[in-house]
Amino acid sequence: MKKGELLYEGKAKKIWKSDDPDLYIAEFKDDLTAFDAEKKGRAEGKGALNCKISAYLFKLLEDHGVPTHFVSCPTEREMVIRRVEMIPIEVVVRNIAAGSLTRRLGIREGVRLPFALVEFYYKNDELHDPLINDEHALILELVDHESDLEELKRLGREVNVVLKSFFDKIGLDLVDFKLEFGRRDDGKILLADEISPDSCRFWEKGSGRKMDKDLFRHDLGDVKVAYQEVLRRIREEIEGSSPSST
Ligand code: TMP
Ligand code: ASP
């Protein structure tokens, strides 16, 4: 598959047209940013790790009936994806209090929430991705119908059920994560973007060791070592630990 025109360059990915009008190519970059790109860094090989981790998780979700944009990974940092029109909403799902939730509401970091909390953020760099409610989303016309918001919440919760139990099995607490969705021409909503340690918080069970982008955000340790460890655990769980199947 050939790369065509560069359509978009974000902080962590580039999106290219391909020679198939229904497919795009996402290229995962080694750049790291935090706090609206006020903090910038780079970790050689991070893009390939996130590409592989996202591919495993998209496949896992597809196997559990969650529709995603994932098609294949032709190279170690490229992903062939279905063409969708992105919905400018970040859907954040939280199981344990951390990050902006602790700052906004004063809930102590590490408190387990009584149920999975789903939040919407308006994807807009100039406005610093503000937290919004359903009515804001409708007034801003980020979606056409209230039922679309219900669908985003339903998919967010479904992804959480699948991923939380998967990460439990590999010794990681899925603290929270951010999802993005897109719409196909026929209106169907697909899970898009990426699911990686850049967009999730993972804490090792028992030790509480952070194994995600918070290491970079708060200078807590080596991002690449942690991301490699996350990939190793995912791969072992999915492929089995025998050398012949890896
Ligand atoms: P927050 O606690 O900073 O709101 O982040 C919630 C989750 O969303 C966390 O897993 C990190 C992820 N996230 C992104 O993927 N991109 C972002 O721009 C932000 C702010 C958070
Ligand atoms: N991804 C966002 C940025 O680069 C924020 C974050 O993930 O902390 O600014």
PDB file of N, CA and C in Angstrom, residues 85-154:
ATOM      1  N   GLU A  85     -14.630  10.221   9.570  1.00  0.00           N
ATOM      2  CA  GLU A  85     -14.587  11.643   9.927  1.00  0.00           C
ATOM      3  C   GLU A  85     -14.540  11.713  11.448  1.00  0.00           C
ATOM      4  N   MET A  86     -13.460  12.315  11.978  1.00  0.00           N
ATOM      5  CA  MET A  86     -13.274  12.295  13.429  1.00  0.00           C
ATOM      6  C   MET A  86     -14.322  13.156  14.135  1.00  0.00           C
ATOM      7  N   ILE A  87     -14.814  12.668  15.255  1.00  0.00           N
ATOM      8  CA  ILE A  87     -15.735  13.430  16.117  1.00  0.00           C
ATOM      9  C   ILE A  87     -14.856  14.187  17.126  1.00  0.00           C
ATOM     10  N   PRO A  88     -14.971  15.530  17.209  1.00  0.00           N
ATOM     11  CA  PRO A  88     -14.017  16.290  18.044  1.00  0.00           C
ATOM     12  C   PRO A  88     -14.324  16.237  19.541  1.00  0.00           C
ATOM     13  N   ILE A  89     -14.490  15.029  20.031  1.00  0.00           N
ATOM     14  CA  ILE A  89     -14.755  14.820  21.463  1.00  0.00           C
ATOM     15  C   ILE A  89     -13.755  13.794  21.968  1.00  0.00           C
ATOM     16  N   GLU A  90     -13.096  14.089  23.102  1.00  0.00           N
ATOM     17  CA  GLU A  90     -12.266  13.089  23.763  1.00  0.00           C
ATOM     18  C   GLU A  90     -13.136  12.439  24.830  1.00  0.00           C
ATOM     19  N   VAL A  91     -13.289  11.136  24.740  1.00  0.00           N
ATOM     20  CA  VAL A  91     -14.096  10.394  25.711  1.00  0.00           C
ATOM     21  C   VAL A  91     -13.128   9.801  26.736  1.00  0.00           C
ATOM     22  N   VAL A  92     -13.197  10.305  27.963  1.00  0.00           N
ATOM     23  CA  VAL A  92     -12.301   9.803  29.016  1.00  0.00           C
ATOM     24  C   VAL A  92     -13.116   8.906  29.952  1.00  0.00           C
ATOM     25  N   VAL A  93     -12.569   7.730  30.227  1.00  0.00           N
ATOM     26  CA  VAL A  93     -13.211   6.790  31.157  1.00  0.00           C
ATOM     27  C   VAL A  93     -12.259   6.594  32.334  1.00  0.00           C
ATOM     28  N   ARG A  94     -12.803   6.694  33.548  1.00  0.00           N
ATOM     29  CA  ARG A  94     -11.958   6.608  34.756  1.00  0.00           C
ATOM     30  C   ARG A  94     -12.472   5.543  35.712  1.00  0.00           C
ATOM     31  N   ASN A  95     -11.535   4.717  36.212  1.00  0.00           N
ATOM     32  CA  ASN A  95     -11.839   3.724  37.249  1.00  0.00           C
ATOM     33  C   ASN A  95     -11.287   4.140  38.602  1.00  0.00           C
ATOM     34  N   ILE A  96     -10.149   4.838  38.578  1.00  0.00           N
ATOM     35  CA  ILE A  96      -9.450   5.250  39.805  1.00  0.00           C
ATOM     36  C   ILE A  96      -9.130   6.739  39.653  1.00  0.00           C
ATOM     37  N   ALA A  97      -9.266   7.502  40.709  1.00  0.00           N
ATOM     38  CA  ALA A  97      -9.018   8.953  40.620  1.00  0.00           C
ATOM     39  C   ALA A  97      -7.536   9.238  40.369  1.00  0.00           C
ATOM     40  N   ALA A  98      -7.277  10.093  39.393  1.00  0.00           N
ATOM     41  CA  ALA A  98      -5.912  10.533  39.071  1.00  0.00           C
ATOM     42  C   ALA A  98      -6.031  11.776  38.198  1.00  0.00           C
ATOM     43  N   GLY A  99      -4.900  12.420  37.969  1.00  0.00           N
ATOM     44  CA  GLY A  99      -4.830  13.515  37.000  1.00  0.00           C
ATOM     45  C   GLY A  99      -5.812  14.634  37.265  1.00  0.00           C
ATOM     46  N   SER A 100      -6.480  15.090  36.181  1.00  0.00           N
ATOM     47  CA  SER A 100      -7.306  16.290  36.297  1.00  0.00           C
ATOM     48  C   SER A 100      -8.513  16.084  37.217  1.00  0.00           C
ATOM     49  N   LEU A 101      -8.944  14.839  37.388  1.00  0.00           N
ATOM     50  CA  LEU A 101     -10.093  14.596  38.285  1.00  0.00           C
ATOM     51  C   LEU A 101      -9.724  14.948  39.731  1.00  0.00           C
ATOM     52  N   THR A 102      -8.510  14.618  40.121  1.00  0.00           N
ATOM     53  CA  THR A 102      -8.089  14.906  41.500  1.00  0.00           C
ATOM     54  C   THR A 102      -7.956  16.419  41.696  1.00  0.00           C
ATOM     55  N   ARG A 103      -7.468  17.098  40.648  1.00  0.00           N
ATOM     56  CA  ARG A 103      -7.293  18.559  40.758  1.00  0.00           C
ATOM     57  C   ARG A 103      -8.638  19.278  40.727  1.00  0.00           C
ATOM     58  N   ARG A 104      -9.547  18.793  39.867  1.00  0.00           N
ATOM     59  CA  ARG A 104     -10.823  19.501  39.673  1.00  0.00           C
ATOM     60  C   ARG A 104     -11.754  19.314  40.861  1.00  0.00           C
ATOM     61  N   LEU A 105     -11.815  18.070  41.382  1.00  0.00           N
ATOM     62  CA  LEU A 105     -12.835  17.766  42.397  1.00  0.00           C
ATOM     63  C   LEU A 105     -12.246  17.476  43.772  1.00  0.00           C
ATOM     64  N   GLY A 106     -10.917  17.473  43.876  1.00  0.00           N
ATOM     65  CA  GLY A 106     -10.297  17.241  45.182  1.00  0.00           C
ATOM     66  C   GLY A 106     -10.382  15.801  45.665  1.00  0.00           C
ATOM     67  N   ILE A 107     -10.675  14.869  44.762  1.00  0.00           N
ATOM     68  CA  ILE A 107     -10.673  13.447  45.152  1.00  0.00           C
ATOM     69  C   ILE A 107      -9.212  13.004  45.213  1.00  0.00           C
ATOM     70  N   ARG A 108      -8.843  12.285  46.265  1.00  0.00           N
ATOM     71  CA  ARG A 108      -7.447  11.879  46.430  1.00  0.00           C
ATOM     72  C   ARG A 108      -7.018  10.906  45.342  1.00  0.00           C
ATOM     73  N   GLU A 109      -5.776  11.068  44.839  1.00  0.00           N
ATOM     74  CA  GLU A 109      -5.261  10.127  43.836  1.00  0.00           C
ATOM     75  C   GLU A 109      -5.300   8.707  44.402  1.00  0.00           C
ATOM     76  N   GLY A 110      -5.775   7.772  43.594  1.00  0.00           N
ATOM     77  CA  GLY A 110      -5.773   6.365  44.009  1.00  0.00           C
ATOM     78  C   GLY A 110      -7.110   5.887  44.548  1.00  0.00           C
ATOM     79  N   VAL A 111      -8.046   6.815  44.775  1.00  0.00           N
ATOM     80  CA  VAL A 111      -9.366   6.391  45.271  1.00  0.00           C
ATOM     81  C   VAL A 111     -10.102   5.674  44.141  1.00  0.00           C
ATOM     82  N   ARG A 112     -10.579   4.454  44.429  1.00  0.00           N
ATOM     83  CA  ARG A 112     -11.344   3.698  43.426  1.00  0.00           C
ATOM     84  C   ARG A 112     -12.749   4.264  43.340  1.00  0.00           C
ATOM     85  N   LEU A 113     -13.183   4.590  42.133  1.00  0.00           N
ATOM     86  CA  LEU A 113     -14.501   5.206  41.952  1.00  0.00           C
ATOM     87  C   LEU A 113     -15.579   4.124  42.063  1.00  0.00           C
ATOM     88  N   PRO A 114     -16.770   4.485  42.570  1.00  0.00           N
ATOM     89  CA  PRO A 114     -17.812   3.470  42.769  1.00  0.00           C
ATOM     90  C   PRO A 114     -18.341   2.884  41.456  1.00  0.00           C
ATOM     91  N   PHE A 115     -18.162   3.599  40.362  1.00  0.00           N
ATOM     92  CA  PHE A 115     -18.523   3.081  39.030  1.00  0.00           C
ATOM     93  C   PHE A 115     -17.650   3.804  38.024  1.00  0.00           C
ATOM     94  N   ALA A 116     -17.557   3.245  36.821  1.00  0.00           N
ATOM     95  CA  ALA A 116     -16.715   3.865  35.789  1.00  0.00           C
ATOM     96  C   ALA A 116     -17.324   5.225  35.411  1.00  0.00           C
ATOM     97  N   LEU A 117     -16.501   6.240  35.508  1.00  0.00           N
ATOM     98  CA  LEU A 117     -16.941   7.603  35.192  1.00  0.00           C
ATOM     99  C   LEU A 117     -16.591   7.903  33.729  1.00  0.00           C
ATOM    100  N   VAL A 118     -17.586   8.344  32.954  1.00  0.00           N
ATOM    101  CA  VAL A 118     -17.328   8.716  31.557  1.00  0.00           C
ATOM    102  C   VAL A 118     -17.457  10.233  31.442  1.00  0.00           C
ATOM    103  N   GLU A 119     -16.441  10.858  30.847  1.00  0.00           N
ATOM    104  CA  GLU A 119     -16.450  12.324  30.686  1.00  0.00           C
ATOM    105  C   GLU A 119     -16.206  12.669  29.214  1.00  0.00           C
ATOM    106  N   PHE A 120     -16.738  13.819  28.796  1.00  0.00           N
ATOM    107  CA  PHE A 120     -16.465  14.338  27.451  1.00  0.00           C
ATOM    108  C   PHE A 120     -15.601  15.599  27.571  1.00  0.00           C
ATOM    109  N   TYR A 121     -14.600  15.680  26.716  1.00  0.00           N
ATOM    110  CA  TYR A 121     -13.783  16.896  26.587  1.00  0.00           C
ATOM    111  C   TYR A 121     -13.871  17.357  25.132  1.00  0.00           C
ATOM    112  N   TYR A 122     -13.989  18.660  24.959  1.00  0.00           N
ATOM    113  CA  TYR A 122     -14.048  19.245  23.612  1.00  0.00           C
ATOM    114  C   TYR A 122     -12.626  19.313  23.067  1.00  0.00           C
ATOM    115  N   LYS A 123     -12.389  18.602  21.947  1.00  0.00           N
ATOM    116  CA  LYS A 123     -11.038  18.538  21.375  1.00  0.00           C
ATOM    117  C   LYS A 123     -10.752  19.843  20.644  1.00  0.00           C
ATOM    118  N   ASN A 124     -10.115  20.767  21.333  1.00  0.00           N
ATOM    119  CA  ASN A 124      -9.838  22.087  20.774  1.00  0.00           C
ATOM    120  C   ASN A 124      -8.614  22.665  21.498  1.00  0.00           C
ATOM    121  N   ASP A 125      -7.471  22.651  20.809  1.00  0.00           N
ATOM    122  CA  ASP A 125      -6.201  23.068  21.424  1.00  0.00           C
ATOM    123  C   ASP A 125      -6.262  24.492  21.965  1.00  0.00           C
ATOM    124  N   GLU A 126      -6.879  25.400  21.170  1.00  0.00           N
ATOM    125  CA  GLU A 126      -6.940  26.815  21.596  1.00  0.00           C
ATOM    126  C   GLU A 126      -7.649  26.977  22.934  1.00  0.00           C
ATOM    127  N   LEU A 127      -8.670  26.137  23.137  1.00  0.00           N
ATOM    128  CA  LEU A 127      -9.454  26.214  24.386  1.00  0.00           C
ATOM    129  C   LEU A 127      -8.930  25.246  25.444  1.00  0.00           C
ATOM    130  N   HIS A 128      -7.834  24.555  25.135  1.00  0.00           N
ATOM    131  CA  HIS A 128      -7.204  23.587  26.053  1.00  0.00           C
ATOM    132  C   HIS A 128      -8.142  22.423  26.397  1.00  0.00           C
ATOM    133  N   ASP A 129      -8.840  21.907  25.387  1.00  0.00           N
ATOM    134  CA  ASP A 129      -9.673  20.703  25.546  1.00  0.00           C
ATOM    135  C   ASP A 129     -10.553  20.739  26.808  1.00  0.00           C
ATOM    136  N   PRO A 130     -11.496  21.696  26.889  1.00  0.00           N
ATOM    137  CA  PRO A 130     -12.284  21.801  28.133  1.00  0.00           C
ATOM    138  C   PRO A 130     -13.261  20.639  28.340  1.00  0.00           C
ATOM    139  N   LEU A 131     -13.512  20.345  29.617  1.00  0.00           N
ATOM    140  CA  LEU A 131     -14.550  19.385  30.006  1.00  0.00           C
ATOM    141  C   LEU A 131     -15.903  19.958  29.587  1.00  0.00           C
ATOM    142  N   ILE A 132     -16.741  19.140  28.959  1.00  0.00           N
ATOM    143  CA  ILE A 132     -18.062  19.620  28.535  1.00  0.00           C
ATOM    144  C   ILE A 132     -19.142  18.614  28.959  1.00  0.00           C
ATOM    145  N   ASN A 133     -20.389  19.082  28.989  1.00  0.00           N
ATOM    146  CA  ASN A 133     -21.483  18.145  29.229  1.00  0.00           C
ATOM    147  C   ASN A 133     -22.231  17.877  27.917  1.00  0.00           C
ATOM    148  N   ASP A 134     -23.266  17.066  27.983  1.00  0.00           N
ATOM    149  CA  ASP A 134     -23.988  16.666  26.770  1.00  0.00           C
ATOM    150  C   ASP A 134     -24.570  17.884  26.048  1.00  0.00           C
ATOM    151  N   GLU A 135     -25.111  18.828  26.828  1.00  0.00           N
ATOM    152  CA  GLU A 135     -25.751  19.990  26.195  1.00  0.00           C
ATOM    153  C   GLU A 135     -24.719  20.860  25.475  1.00  0.00           C
ATOM    154  N   HIS A 136     -23.530  21.010  26.083  1.00  0.00           N
ATOM    155  CA  HIS A 136     -22.455  21.746  25.394  1.00  0.00           C
ATOM    156  C   HIS A 136     -22.151  21.081  24.048  1.00  0.00           C
ATOM    157  N   ALA A 137     -22.062  19.746  24.065  1.00  0.00           N
ATOM    158  CA  ALA A 137     -21.709  19.020  22.829  1.00  0.00           C
ATOM    159  C   ALA A 137     -22.762  19.257  21.750  1.00  0.00           C
ATOM    160  N   LEU A 138     -24.026  19.323  22.153  1.00  0.00           N
ATOM    161  CA  LEU A 138     -25.099  19.544  21.168  1.00  0.00           C
ATOM    162  C   LEU A 138     -25.095  20.995  20.685  1.00  0.00           C
ATOM    163  N   ILE A 139     -24.900  21.941  21.610  1.00  0.00           N
ATOM    164  CA  ILE A 139     -24.871  23.362  21.217  1.00  0.00           C
ATOM    165  C   ILE A 139     -23.703  23.629  20.266  1.00  0.00           C
ATOM    166  N   LEU A 140     -22.565  22.981  20.520  1.00  0.00           N
ATOM    167  CA  LEU A 140     -21.386  23.151  19.650  1.00  0.00           C
ATOM    168  C   LEU A 140     -21.492  22.324  18.367  1.00  0.00           C
ATOM    169  N   GLU A 141     -22.564  21.527  18.266  1.00  0.00           N
ATOM    170  CA  GLU A 141     -22.799  20.650  17.103  1.00  0.00           C
ATOM    171  C   GLU A 141     -21.623  19.700  16.852  1.00  0.00           C
ATOM    172  N   LEU A 142     -21.072  19.167  17.953  1.00  0.00           N
ATOM    173  CA  LEU A 142     -19.973  18.201  17.826  1.00  0.00           C
ATOM    174  C   LEU A 142     -20.515  16.861  17.346  1.00  0.00           C
ATOM    175  N   VAL A 143     -21.790  16.609  17.643  1.00  0.00           N
ATOM    176  CA  VAL A 143     -22.516  15.456  17.095  1.00  0.00           C
ATOM    177  C   VAL A 143     -23.891  15.964  16.659  1.00  0.00           C
ATOM    178  N   ASP A 144     -24.589  15.151  15.856  1.00  0.00           N
ATOM    179  CA  ASP A 144     -25.893  15.598  15.341  1.00  0.00           C
ATOM    180  C   ASP A 144     -27.030  15.325  16.318  1.00  0.00           C
ATOM    181  N   HIS A 145     -26.936  14.196  17.019  1.00  0.00           N
ATOM    182  CA  HIS A 145     -28.077  13.766  17.830  1.00  0.00           C
ATOM    183  C   HIS A 145     -27.625  13.385  19.231  1.00  0.00           C
ATOM    184  N   GLU A 146     -28.549  13.538  20.169  1.00  0.00           N
ATOM    185  CA  GLU A 146     -28.279  13.115  21.541  1.00  0.00           C
ATOM    186  C   GLU A 146     -27.922  11.623  21.580  1.00  0.00           C
ATOM    187  N   SER A 147     -28.527  10.849  20.673  1.00  0.00           N
ATOM    188  CA  SER A 147     -28.275   9.397  20.671  1.00  0.00           C
ATOM    189  C   SER A 147     -26.806   9.087  20.349  1.00  0.00           C
ATOM    190  N   ASP A 148     -26.139   9.999  19.612  1.00  0.00           N
ATOM    191  CA  ASP A 148     -24.703   9.788  19.337  1.00  0.00           C
ATOM    192  C   ASP A 148     -23.902   9.840  20.640  1.00  0.00           C
ATOM    193  N   LEU A 149     -24.301  10.754  21.537  1.00  0.00           N
ATOM    194  CA  LEU A 149     -23.588  10.876  22.815  1.00  0.00           C
ATOM    195  C   LEU A 149     -23.813   9.619  23.656  1.00  0.00           C
ATOM    196  N   GLU A 150     -25.040   9.097  23.613  1.00  0.00           N
ATOM    197  CA  GLU A 150     -25.340   7.849  24.332  1.00  0.00           C
ATOM    198  C   GLU A 150     -24.482   6.715  23.770  1.00  0.00           C
ATOM    199  N   GLU A 151     -24.310   6.702  22.434  1.00  0.00           N
ATOM    200  CA  GLU A 151     -23.495   5.666  21.789  1.00  0.00           C
ATOM    201  C   GLU A 151     -22.024   5.800  22.226  1.00  0.00           C
ATOM    202  N   LEU A 152     -21.521   7.033  22.310  1.00  0.00           N
ATOM    203  CA  LEU A 152     -20.132   7.231  22.750  1.00  0.00           C
ATOM    204  C   LEU A 152     -19.950   6.737  24.184  1.00  0.00           C
ATOM    205  N   LYS A 153     -20.938   7.013  25.036  1.00  0.00           N
ATOM    206  CA  LYS A 153     -20.845   6.556  26.434  1.00  0.00           C
ATOM    207  C   LYS A 153     -20.910   5.032  26.502  1.00  0.00           C
ATOM    208  N   ARG A 154     -21.827   4.450  25.716  1.00  0.00           N
ATOM    209  CA  ARG A 154     -21.973   2.989  25.717  1.00  0.00           C
ATOM    210  C   ARG A 154     -20.672   2.331  25.253  1.00  0.00           C
TER     211      ARG A 154
END
